[in-house]
Short mmCIF file of C-alpha atoms in Angstrom, two decimals:
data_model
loop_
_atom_site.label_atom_id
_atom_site.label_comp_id
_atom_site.label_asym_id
_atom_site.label_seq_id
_atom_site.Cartn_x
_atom_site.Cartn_y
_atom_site.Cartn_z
CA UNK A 294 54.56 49.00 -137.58
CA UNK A 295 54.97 47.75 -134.27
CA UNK A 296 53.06 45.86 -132.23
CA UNK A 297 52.54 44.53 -128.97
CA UNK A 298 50.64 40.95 -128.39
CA UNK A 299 49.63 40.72 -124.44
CA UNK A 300 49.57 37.16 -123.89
CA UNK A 301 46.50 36.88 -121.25
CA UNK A 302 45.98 33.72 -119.56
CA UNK A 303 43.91 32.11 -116.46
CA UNK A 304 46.15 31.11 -113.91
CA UNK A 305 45.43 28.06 -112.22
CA UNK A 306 47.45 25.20 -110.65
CA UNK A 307 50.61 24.46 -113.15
CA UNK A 308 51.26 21.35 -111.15
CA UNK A 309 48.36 19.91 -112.73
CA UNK A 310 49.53 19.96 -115.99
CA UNK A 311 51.36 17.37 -117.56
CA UNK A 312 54.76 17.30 -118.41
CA UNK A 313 53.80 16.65 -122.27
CA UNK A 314 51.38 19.58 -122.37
CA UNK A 315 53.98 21.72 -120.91
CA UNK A 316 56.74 20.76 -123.03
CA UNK A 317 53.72 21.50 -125.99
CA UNK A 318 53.54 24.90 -124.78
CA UNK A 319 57.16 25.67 -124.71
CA UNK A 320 57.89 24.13 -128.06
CA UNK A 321 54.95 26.28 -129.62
CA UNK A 322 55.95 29.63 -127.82
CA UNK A 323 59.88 28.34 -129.48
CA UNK A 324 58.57 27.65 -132.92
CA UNK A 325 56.99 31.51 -132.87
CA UNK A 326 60.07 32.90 -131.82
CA UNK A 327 62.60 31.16 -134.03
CA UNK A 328 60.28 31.91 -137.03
CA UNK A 329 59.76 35.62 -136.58
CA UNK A 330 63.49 35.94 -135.55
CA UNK A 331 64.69 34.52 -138.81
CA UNK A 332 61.92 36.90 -140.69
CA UNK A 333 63.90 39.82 -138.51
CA UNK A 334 60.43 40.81 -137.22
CA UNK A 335 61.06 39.82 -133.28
CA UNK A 336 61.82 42.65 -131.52
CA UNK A 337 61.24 41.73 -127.94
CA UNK A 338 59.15 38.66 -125.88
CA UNK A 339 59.45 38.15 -122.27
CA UNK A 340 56.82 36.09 -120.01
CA UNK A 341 55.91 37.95 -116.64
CA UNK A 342 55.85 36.51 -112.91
CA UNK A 343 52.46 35.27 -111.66
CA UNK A 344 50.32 37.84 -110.22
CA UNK A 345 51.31 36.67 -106.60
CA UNK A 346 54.85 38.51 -107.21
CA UNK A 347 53.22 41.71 -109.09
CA UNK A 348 53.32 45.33 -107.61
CA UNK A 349 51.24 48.38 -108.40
CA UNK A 350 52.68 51.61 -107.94
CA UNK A 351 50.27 54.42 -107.80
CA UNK A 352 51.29 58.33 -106.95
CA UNK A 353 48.00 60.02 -105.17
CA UNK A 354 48.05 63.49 -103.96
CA UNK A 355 52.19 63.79 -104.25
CA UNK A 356 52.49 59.97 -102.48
CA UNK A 357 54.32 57.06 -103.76
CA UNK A 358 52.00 54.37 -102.91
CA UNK A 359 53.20 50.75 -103.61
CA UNK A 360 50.60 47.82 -103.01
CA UNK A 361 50.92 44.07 -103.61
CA UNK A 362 49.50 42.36 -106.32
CA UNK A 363 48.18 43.46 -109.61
CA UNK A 364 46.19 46.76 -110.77
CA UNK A 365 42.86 45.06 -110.97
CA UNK A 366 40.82 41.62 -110.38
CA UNK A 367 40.23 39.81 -113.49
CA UNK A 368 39.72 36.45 -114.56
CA UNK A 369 42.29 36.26 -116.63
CA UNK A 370 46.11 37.66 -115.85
CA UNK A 371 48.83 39.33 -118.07
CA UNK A 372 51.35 36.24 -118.61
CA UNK A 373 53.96 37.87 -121.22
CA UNK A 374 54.67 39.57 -124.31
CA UNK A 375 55.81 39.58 -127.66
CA UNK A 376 57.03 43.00 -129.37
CA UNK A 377 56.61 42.28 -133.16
CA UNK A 378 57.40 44.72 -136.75
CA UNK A 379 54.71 43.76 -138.71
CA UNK A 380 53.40 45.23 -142.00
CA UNK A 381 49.87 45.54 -140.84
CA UNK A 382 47.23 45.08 -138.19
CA UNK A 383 46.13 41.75 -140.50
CA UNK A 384 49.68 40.00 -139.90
CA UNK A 385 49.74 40.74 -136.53
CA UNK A 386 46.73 39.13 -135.99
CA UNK A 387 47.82 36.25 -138.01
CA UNK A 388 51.09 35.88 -135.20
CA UNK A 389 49.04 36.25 -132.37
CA UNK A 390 47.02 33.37 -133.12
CA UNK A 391 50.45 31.10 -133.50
CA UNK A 392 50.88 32.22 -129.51
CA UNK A 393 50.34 30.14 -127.54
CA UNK A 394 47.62 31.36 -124.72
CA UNK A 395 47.64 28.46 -122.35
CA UNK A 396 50.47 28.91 -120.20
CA UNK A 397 48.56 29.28 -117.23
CA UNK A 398 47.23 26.37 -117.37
CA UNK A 399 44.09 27.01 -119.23
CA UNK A 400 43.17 28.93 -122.54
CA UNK A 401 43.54 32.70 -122.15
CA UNK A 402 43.57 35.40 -125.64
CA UNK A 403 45.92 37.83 -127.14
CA UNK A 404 45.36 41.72 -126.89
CA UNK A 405 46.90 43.28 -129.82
CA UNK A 406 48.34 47.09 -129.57
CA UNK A 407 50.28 49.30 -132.22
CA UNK A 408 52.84 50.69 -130.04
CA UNK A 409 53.21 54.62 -130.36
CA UNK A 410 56.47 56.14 -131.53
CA UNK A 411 57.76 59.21 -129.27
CA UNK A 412 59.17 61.86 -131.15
CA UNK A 413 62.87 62.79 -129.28
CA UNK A 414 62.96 58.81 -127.79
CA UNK A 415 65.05 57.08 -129.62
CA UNK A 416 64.60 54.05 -128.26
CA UNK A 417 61.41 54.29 -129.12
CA UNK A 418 61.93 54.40 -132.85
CA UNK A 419 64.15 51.98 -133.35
CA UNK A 420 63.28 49.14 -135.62
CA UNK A 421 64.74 45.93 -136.47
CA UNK A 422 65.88 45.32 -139.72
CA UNK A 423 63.94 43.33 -141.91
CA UNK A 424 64.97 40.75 -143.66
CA UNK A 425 64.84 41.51 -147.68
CA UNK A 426 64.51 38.02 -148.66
CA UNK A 427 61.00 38.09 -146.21
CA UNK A 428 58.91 38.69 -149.21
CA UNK A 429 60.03 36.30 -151.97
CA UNK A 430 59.65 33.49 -148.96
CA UNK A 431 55.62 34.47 -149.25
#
């Protein structure tokens, strides 16, 4: 199954962070990826713009209406992804609390979703091959 971990953060002034905790951050978020690369479960992670460069695009009574900014006001923002084949909801949980959530520049949370297979889209069924060895590394 796959899932999708939305990496939600509080954005807040990245110049005051440190170098060190930065580097931190980027070493965890590394360390994640190279580990569920190598177990062939990876399928896709991307970090998104800050909400100052988002758009919403909205279609109301036949109109294409584009607005700056992000859908709603929350305290904490979208930040990134990670797209992950995992056998269950319980080791998808246990990945999404290796993420790092603190890329903003304070402590944010993971939202876990199964992502839902469209019959007739194949790119939507494709799945990364697993690696066999995966299980006698356990």
């Amino acid at each position: 199954m796959r899932y999708m971990m939305l990496i939600y953060t509080k954005e807040g002034d990245l110049s005051r962070m440190s170098a060190e905790e930065a580097q931190q951050i980027r070493e965890r978020h590394a360390a994640v990826m190279h580990e569920t690369r190598e177990r062939g479960m990876l399928v896709a992670v991307n970090g998104l713009g800050r909400t100052n460069t988002a758009t919403t695009v909205r279609v109301e009574s036949g109109k294409l209406l584009a607005t700056d900014g992000p859908f709603a006001e929350t305290k904490e923002q979208l930040a990134g992804y990670y797209v992950l084949d995992c056998a269950d909801l319980d080791e998808a949980i246990y990945w999404a609390g290796r993420i790092p959530t603190s890329c903003g520049g304070s402590n944010g949370s993971i939202e876990i979703r199964k992502l839902t297979e469209f019959e007739g889209v194949p790119e939507s069924i494709l799945k990364p091959h697993r690696v066999a060895a995966i299980s006698a590394a356990d």
